[in-house]
PDB file of C-alpha atoms and ligand atoms in Angstrom:
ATOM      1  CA  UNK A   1     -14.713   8.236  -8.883  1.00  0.00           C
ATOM      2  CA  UNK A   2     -17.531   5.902  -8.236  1.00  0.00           C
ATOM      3  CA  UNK A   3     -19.483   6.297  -4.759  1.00  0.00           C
ATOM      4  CA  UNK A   4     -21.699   2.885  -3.853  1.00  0.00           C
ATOM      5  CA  UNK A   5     -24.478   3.690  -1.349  1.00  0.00           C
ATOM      6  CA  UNK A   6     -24.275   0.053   0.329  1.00  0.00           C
ATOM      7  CA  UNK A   7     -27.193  -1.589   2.114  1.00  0.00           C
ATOM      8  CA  UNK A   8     -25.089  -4.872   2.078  1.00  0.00           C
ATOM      9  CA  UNK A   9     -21.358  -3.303   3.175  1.00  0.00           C
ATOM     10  CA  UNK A  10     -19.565  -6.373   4.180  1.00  0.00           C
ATOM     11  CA  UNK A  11     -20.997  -8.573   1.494  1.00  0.00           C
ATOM     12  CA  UNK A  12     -20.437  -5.729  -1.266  1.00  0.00           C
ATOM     13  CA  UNK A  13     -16.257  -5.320   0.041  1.00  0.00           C
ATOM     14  CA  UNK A  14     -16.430  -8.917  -0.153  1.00  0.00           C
ATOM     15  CA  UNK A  15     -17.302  -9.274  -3.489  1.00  0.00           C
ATOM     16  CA  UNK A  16     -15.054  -6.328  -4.605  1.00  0.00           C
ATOM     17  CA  UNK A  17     -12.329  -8.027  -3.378  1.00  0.00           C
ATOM     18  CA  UNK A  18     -12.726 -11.368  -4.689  1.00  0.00           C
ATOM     19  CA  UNK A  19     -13.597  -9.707  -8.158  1.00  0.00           C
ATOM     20  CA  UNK A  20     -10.362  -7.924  -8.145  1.00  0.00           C
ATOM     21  CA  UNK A  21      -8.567 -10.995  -7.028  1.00  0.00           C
ATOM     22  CA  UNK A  22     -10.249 -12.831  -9.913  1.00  0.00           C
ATOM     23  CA  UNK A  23      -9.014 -10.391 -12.509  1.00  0.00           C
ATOM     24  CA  UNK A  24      -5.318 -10.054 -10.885  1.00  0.00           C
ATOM     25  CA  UNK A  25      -4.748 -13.621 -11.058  1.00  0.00           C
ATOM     26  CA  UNK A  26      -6.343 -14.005 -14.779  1.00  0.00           C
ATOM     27  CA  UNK A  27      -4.099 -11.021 -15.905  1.00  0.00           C
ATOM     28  CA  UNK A  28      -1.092 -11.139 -13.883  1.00  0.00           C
ATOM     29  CA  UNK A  29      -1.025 -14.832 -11.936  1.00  0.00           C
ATOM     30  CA  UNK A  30      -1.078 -12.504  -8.665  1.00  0.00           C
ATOM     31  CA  UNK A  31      -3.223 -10.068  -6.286  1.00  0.00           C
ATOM     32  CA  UNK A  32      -1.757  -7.099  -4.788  1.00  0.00           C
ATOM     33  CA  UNK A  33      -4.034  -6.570  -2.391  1.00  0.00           C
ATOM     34  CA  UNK A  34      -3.212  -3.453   0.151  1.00  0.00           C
ATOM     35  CA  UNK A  35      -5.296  -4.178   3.320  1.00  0.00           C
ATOM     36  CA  UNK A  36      -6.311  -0.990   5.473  1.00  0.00           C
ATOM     37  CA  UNK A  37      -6.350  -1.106   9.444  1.00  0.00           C
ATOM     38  CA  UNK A  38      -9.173  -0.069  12.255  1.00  0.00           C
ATOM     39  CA  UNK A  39     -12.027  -1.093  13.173  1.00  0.00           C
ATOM     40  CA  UNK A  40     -14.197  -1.147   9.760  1.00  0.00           C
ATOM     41  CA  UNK A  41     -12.586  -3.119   7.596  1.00  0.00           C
ATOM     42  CA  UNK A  42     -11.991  -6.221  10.454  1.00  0.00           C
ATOM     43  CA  UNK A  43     -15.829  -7.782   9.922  1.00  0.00           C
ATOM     44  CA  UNK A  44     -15.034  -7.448   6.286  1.00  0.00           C
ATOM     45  CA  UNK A  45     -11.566  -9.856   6.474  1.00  0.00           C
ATOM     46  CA  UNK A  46     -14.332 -12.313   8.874  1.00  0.00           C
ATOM     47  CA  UNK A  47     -16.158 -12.603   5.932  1.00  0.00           C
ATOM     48  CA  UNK A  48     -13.607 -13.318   3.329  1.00  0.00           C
ATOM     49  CA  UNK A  49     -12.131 -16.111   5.654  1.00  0.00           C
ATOM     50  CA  UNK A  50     -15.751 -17.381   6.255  1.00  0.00           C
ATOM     51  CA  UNK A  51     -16.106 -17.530   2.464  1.00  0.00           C
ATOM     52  CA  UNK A  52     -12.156 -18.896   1.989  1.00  0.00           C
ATOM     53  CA  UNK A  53     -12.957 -19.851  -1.575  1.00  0.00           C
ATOM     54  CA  UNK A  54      -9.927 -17.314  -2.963  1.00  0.00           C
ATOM     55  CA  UNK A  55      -6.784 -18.213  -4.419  1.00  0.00           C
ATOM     56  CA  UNK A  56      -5.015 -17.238  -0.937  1.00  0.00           C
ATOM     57  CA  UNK A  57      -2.033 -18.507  -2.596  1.00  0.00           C
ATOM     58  CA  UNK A  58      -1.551 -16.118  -5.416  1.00  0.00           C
ATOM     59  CA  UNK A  59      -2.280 -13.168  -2.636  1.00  0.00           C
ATOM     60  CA  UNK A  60       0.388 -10.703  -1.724  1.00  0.00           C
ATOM     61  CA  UNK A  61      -0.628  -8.719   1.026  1.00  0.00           C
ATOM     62  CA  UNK A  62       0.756  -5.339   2.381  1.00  0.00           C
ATOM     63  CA  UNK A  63      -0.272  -2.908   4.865  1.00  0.00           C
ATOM     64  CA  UNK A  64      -1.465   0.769   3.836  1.00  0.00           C
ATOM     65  CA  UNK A  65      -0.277   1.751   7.022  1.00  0.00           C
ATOM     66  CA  UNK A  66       1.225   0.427  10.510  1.00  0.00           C
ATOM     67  CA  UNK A  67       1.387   1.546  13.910  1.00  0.00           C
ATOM     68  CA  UNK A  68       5.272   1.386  15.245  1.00  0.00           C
ATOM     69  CA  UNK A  69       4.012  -1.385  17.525  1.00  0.00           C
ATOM     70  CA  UNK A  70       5.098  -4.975  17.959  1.00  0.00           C
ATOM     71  CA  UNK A  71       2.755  -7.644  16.150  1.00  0.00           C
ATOM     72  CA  UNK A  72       1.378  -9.251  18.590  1.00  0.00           C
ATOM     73  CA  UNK A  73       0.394  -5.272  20.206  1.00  0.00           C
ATOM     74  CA  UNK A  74      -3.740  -4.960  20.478  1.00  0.00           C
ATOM     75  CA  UNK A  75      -2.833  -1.874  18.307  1.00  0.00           C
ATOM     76  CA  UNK A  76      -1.027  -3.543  15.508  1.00  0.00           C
ATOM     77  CA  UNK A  77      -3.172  -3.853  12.016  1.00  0.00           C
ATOM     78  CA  UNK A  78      -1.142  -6.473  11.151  1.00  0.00           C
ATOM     79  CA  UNK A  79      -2.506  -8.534  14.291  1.00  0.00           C
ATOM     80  CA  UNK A  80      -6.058  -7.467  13.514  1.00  0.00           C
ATOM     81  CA  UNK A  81      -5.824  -8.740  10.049  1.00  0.00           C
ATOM     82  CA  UNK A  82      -3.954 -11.911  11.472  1.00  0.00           C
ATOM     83  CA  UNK A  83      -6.904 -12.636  13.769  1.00  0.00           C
ATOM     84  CA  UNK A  84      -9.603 -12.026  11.412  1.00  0.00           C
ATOM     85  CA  UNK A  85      -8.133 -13.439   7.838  1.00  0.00           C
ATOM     86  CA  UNK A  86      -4.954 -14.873   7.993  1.00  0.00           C
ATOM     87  CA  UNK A  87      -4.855 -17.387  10.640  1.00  0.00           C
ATOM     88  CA  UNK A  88      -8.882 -18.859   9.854  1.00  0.00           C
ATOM     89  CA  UNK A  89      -7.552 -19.591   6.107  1.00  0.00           C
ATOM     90  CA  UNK A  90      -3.975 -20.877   7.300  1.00  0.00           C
ATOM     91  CA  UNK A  91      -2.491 -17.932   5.147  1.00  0.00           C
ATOM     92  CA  UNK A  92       1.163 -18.891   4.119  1.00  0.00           C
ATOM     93  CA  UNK A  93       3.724 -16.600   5.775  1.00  0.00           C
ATOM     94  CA  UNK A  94       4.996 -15.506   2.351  1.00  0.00           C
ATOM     95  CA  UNK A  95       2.335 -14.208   0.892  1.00  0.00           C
ATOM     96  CA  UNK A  96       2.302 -11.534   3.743  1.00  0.00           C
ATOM     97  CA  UNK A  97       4.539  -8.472   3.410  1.00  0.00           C
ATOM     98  CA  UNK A  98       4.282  -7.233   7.371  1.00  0.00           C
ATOM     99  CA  UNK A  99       5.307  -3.493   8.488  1.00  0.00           C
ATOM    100  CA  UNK A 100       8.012  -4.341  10.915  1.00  0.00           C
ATOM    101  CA  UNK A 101       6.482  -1.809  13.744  1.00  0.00           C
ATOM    102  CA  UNK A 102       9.197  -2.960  16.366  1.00  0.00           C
ATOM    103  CA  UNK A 103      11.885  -1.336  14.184  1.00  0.00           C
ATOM    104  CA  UNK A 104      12.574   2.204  14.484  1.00  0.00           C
ATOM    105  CA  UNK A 105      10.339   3.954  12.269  1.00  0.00           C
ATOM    106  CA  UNK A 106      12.628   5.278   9.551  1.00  0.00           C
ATOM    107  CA  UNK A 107      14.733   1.689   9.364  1.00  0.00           C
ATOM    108  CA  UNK A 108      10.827  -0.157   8.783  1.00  0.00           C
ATOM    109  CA  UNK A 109       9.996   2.002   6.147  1.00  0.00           C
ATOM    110  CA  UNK A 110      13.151   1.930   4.921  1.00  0.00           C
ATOM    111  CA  UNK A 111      12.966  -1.979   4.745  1.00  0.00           C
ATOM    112  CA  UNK A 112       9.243  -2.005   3.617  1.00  0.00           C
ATOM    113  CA  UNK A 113      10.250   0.316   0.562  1.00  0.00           C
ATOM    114  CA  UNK A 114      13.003  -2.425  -0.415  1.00  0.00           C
ATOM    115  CA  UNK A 115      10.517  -5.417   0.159  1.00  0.00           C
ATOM    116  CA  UNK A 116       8.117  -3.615  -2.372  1.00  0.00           C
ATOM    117  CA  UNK A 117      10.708  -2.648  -4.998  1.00  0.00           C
ATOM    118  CA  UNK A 118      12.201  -6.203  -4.446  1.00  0.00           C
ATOM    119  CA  UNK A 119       8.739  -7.528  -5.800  1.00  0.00           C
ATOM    120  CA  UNK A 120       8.280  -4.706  -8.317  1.00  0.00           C
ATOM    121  CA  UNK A 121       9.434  -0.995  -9.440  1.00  0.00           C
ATOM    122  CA  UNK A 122       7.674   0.968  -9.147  1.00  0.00           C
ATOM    123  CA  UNK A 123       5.536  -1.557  -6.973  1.00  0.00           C
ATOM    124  CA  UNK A 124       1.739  -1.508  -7.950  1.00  0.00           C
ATOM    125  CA  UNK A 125      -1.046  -2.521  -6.141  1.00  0.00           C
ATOM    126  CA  UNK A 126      -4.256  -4.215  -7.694  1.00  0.00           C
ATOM    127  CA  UNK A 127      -6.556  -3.041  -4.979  1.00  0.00           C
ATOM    128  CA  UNK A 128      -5.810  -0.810  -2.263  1.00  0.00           C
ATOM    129  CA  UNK A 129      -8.172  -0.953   0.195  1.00  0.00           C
ATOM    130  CA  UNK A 130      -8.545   2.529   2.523  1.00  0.00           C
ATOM    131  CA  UNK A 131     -10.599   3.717   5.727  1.00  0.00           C
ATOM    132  CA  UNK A 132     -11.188   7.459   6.499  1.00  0.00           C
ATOM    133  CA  UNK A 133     -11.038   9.508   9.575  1.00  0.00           C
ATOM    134  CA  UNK A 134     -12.955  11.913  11.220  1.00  0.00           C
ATOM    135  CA  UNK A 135     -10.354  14.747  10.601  1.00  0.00           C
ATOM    136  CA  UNK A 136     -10.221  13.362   6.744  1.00  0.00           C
ATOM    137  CA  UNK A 137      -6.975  11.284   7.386  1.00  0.00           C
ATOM    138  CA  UNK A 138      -6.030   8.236   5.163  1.00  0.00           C
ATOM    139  CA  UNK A 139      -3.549   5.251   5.916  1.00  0.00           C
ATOM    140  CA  UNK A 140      -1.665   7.431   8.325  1.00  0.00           C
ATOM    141  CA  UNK A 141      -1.883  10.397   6.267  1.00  0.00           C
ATOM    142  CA  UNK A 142      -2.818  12.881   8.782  1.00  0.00           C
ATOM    143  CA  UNK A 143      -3.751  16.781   8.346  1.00  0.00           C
ATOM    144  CA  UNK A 144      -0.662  18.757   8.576  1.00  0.00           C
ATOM    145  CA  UNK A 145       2.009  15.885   8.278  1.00  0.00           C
ATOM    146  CA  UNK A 146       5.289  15.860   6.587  1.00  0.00           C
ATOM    147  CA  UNK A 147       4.320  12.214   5.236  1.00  0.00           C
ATOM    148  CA  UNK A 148       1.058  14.590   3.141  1.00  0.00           C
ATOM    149  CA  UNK A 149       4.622  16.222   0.836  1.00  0.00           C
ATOM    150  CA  UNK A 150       6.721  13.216   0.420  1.00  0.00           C
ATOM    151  CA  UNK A 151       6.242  12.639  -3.752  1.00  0.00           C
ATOM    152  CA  UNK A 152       9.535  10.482  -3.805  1.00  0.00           C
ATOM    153  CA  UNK A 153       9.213   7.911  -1.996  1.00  0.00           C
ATOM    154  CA  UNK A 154       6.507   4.830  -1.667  1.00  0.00           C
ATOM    155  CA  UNK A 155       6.885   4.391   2.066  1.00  0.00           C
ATOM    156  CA  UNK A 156       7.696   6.625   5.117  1.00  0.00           C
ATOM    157  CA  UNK A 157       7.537   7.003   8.639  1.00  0.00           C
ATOM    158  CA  UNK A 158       5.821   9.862   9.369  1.00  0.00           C
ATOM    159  CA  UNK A 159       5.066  11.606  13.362  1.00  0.00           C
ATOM    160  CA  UNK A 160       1.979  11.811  13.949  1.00  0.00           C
ATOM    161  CA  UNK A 161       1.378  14.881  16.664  1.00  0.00           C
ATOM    162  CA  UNK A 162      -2.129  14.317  17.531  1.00  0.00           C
ATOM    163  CA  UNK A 163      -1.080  10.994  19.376  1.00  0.00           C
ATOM    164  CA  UNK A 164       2.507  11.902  19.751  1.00  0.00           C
ATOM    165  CA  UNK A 165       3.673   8.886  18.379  1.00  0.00           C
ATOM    166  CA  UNK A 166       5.123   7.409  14.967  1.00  0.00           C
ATOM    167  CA  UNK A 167       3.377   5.835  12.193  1.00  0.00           C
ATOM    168  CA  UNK A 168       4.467   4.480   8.582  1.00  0.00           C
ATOM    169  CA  UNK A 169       2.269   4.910   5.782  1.00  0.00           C
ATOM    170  CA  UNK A 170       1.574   4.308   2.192  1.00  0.00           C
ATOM    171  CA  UNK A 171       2.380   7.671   0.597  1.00  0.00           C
ATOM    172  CA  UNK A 172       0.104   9.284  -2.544  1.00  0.00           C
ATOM    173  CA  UNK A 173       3.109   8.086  -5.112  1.00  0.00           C
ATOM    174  CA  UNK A 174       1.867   4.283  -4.141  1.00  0.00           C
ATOM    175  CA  UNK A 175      -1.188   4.692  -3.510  1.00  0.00           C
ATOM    176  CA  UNK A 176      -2.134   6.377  -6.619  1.00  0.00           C
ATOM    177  CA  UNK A 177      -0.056   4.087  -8.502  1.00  0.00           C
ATOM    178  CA  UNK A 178      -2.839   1.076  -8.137  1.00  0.00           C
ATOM    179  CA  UNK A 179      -4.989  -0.124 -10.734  1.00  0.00           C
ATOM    180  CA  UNK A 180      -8.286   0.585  -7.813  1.00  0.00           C
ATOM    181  CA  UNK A 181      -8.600   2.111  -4.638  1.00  0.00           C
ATOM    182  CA  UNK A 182     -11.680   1.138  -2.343  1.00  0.00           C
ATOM    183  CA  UNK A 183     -12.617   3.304   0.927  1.00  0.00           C
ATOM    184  CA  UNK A 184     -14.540   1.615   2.897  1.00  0.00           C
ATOM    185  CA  UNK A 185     -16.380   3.739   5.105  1.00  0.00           C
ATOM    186  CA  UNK A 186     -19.068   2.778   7.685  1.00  0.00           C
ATOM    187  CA  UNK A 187     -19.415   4.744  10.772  1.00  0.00           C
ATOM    188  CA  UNK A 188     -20.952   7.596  11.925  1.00  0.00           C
ATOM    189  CA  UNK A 189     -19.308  10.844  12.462  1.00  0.00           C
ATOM    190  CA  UNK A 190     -17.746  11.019   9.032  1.00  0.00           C
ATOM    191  CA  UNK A 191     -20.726  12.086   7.030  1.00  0.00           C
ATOM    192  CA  UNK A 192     -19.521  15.930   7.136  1.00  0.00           C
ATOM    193  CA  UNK A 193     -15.972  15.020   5.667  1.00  0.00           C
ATOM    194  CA  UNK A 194     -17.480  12.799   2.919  1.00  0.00           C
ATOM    195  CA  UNK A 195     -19.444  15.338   1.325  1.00  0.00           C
ATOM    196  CA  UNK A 196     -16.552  17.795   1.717  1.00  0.00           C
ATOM    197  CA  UNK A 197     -14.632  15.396  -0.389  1.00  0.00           C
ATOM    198  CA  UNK A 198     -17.872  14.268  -2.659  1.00  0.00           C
ATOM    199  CA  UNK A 199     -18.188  18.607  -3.057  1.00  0.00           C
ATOM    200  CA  UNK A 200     -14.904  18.695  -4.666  1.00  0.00           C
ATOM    201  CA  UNK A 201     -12.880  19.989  -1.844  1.00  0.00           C
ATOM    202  CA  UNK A 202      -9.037  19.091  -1.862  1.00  0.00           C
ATOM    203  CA  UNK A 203      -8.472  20.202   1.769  1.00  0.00           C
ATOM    204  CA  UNK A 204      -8.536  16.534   3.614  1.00  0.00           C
ATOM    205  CA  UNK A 205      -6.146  14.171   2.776  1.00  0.00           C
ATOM    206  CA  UNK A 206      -8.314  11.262   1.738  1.00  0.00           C
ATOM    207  CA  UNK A 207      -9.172  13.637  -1.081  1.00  0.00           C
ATOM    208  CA  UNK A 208      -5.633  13.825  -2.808  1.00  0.00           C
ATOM    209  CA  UNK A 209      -5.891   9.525  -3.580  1.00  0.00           C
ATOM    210  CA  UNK A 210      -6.814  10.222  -7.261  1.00  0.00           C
ATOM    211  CA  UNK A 211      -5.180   7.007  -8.726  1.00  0.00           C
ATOM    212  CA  UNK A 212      -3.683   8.107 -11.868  1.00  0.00           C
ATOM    213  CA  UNK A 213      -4.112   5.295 -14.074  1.00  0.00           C
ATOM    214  CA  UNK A 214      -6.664   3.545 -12.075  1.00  0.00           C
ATOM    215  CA  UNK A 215     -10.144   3.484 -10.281  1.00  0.00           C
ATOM    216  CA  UNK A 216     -11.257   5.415  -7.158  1.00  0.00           C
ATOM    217  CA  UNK A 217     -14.357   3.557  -5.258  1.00  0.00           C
ATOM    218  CA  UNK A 218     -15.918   4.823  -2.633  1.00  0.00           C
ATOM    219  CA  UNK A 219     -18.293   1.931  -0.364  1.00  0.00           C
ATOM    220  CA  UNK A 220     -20.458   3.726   1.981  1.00  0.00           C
ATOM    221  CA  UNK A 221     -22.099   1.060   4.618  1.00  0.00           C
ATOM    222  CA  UNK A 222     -25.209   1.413   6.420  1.00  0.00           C
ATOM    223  CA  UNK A 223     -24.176   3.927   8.996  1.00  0.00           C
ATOM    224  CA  UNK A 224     -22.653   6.404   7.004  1.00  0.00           C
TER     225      UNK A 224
HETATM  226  C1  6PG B   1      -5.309   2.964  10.996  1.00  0.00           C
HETATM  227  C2  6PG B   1      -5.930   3.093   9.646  1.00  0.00           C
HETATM  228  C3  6PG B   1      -6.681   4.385   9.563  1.00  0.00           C
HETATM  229  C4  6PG B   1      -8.143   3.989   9.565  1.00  0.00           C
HETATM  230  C5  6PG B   1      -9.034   5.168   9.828  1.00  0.00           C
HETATM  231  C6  6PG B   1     -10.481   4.711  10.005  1.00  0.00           C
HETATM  232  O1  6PG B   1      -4.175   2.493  11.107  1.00  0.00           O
HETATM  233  O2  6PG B   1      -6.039   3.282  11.956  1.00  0.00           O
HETATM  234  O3  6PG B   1      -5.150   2.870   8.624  1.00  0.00           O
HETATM  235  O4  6PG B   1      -6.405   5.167   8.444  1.00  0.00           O
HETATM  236  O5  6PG B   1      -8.469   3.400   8.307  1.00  0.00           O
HETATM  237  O6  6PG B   1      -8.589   5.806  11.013  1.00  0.00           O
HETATM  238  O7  6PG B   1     -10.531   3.855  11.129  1.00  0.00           O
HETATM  239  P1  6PG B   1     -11.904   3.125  11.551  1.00  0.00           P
HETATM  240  O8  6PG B   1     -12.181   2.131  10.479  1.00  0.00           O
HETATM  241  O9  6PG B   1     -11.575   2.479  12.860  1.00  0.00           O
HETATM  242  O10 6PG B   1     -12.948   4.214  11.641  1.00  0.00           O
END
């Protein structure tokens, strides 16, 4: 596990990113590139569309998570990323793998799991990128959720009671299949839970991604 202190967040995700998508391609002739959803990770997509110098073409993109929203909902992470990546650098429709959120929850993950294992099986992600909440949650891999047991399976909908509503995450199978996982972590008000987790402390669930044949990075910004 590596933990980068960042004085330069966006610009340091950035250039993650476009390393890992430099070494995908090389090695593979494609980028598996999980993106996370909220509010940190939007001014990093900006950036990477500002730059649009990457191979967009030999990107395949899929969601660590989705809210059971339609796509064009203010909530959906698939609309933020659309806004702030995909649309400025024209992004083909096929190298996008979206969460259907206006399914019922079970039938999208259901889909989403054969999507994945139509690509590849298991499916394996180059980079997964990750935020963190307050209450140590991950994708939407809450405290006290059944999605937190499911070892089985790469993608589920899982209920999430704190906002009474449905959600379908990345499980730890698929996430700790990829070759690196980046949090990216810049806000204030999660300073206690990271140095629960940088203690050693397995009680969040951002703690149990522990890629098992691949790298765990964690990118502090500014405000952490
Ligand atoms: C989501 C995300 C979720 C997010 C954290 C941090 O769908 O909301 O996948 O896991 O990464 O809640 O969110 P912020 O970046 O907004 O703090």
């Amino acid at each position: 596990m590596e933990i980068l202190r960042s004085r330069s967040f966006v610009s340091d995700a950035v250039g993650i990113i476009a390393r890992e998508s430099a070494d995908a391609i090389t090695a593979r002739g494609v980028f598996r590139i999980a993106l996370s959803g909220g509010s940190t990770p939007r001014p990093i997509y900006e950036a990477l569309a500002a730059a649009n110098h990457l191979p967009w073409d030999k990107w395949e993109i899929t969601f660590s998570d989705e809210r059971c929203v339609p796509p064009d909902s203010d909530q959906s992470n698939y609309r933020m990323a659309k806004l702030a990546l995909f649309d400025p650098v024209g992004m083909a429709p096929d190298r996008i793998l979206r969460i259907a959120g206006e399914l019922d929850p079970a039938v999208a993950a259901e889909n989403y799991t054969r999507e994945l294992a139509a690509r590849e099986s298991p499916y394996r992600h180059d980079l997964v990128l990750l935020g963190i909440g307050d209450d140590g949650h991950t994708a939407s891999l809450f405290p006290e959720t059944a999605a937190l047991g499911v070892a089985n399976r790469p993608v589920v909908a899982n209920f999430v009671p704190k906002f009474s509503a449905w959600r379908i995450t990345f499980t730890y199978p698929l996430l700790n299949a990829a070759r690196h996982v980046c949090f990216l972590v810049n806000g204030a008000g999660k300073n206690a839970v990271l140095e629960h987790i940088f203690a050693g402390h397995s009680d969040y669930p951002s703690a149990a991604v522990k890629p098992s044949d691949g790298r765990l990075t964690w990118l502090l910004g500014e405000k952490c």
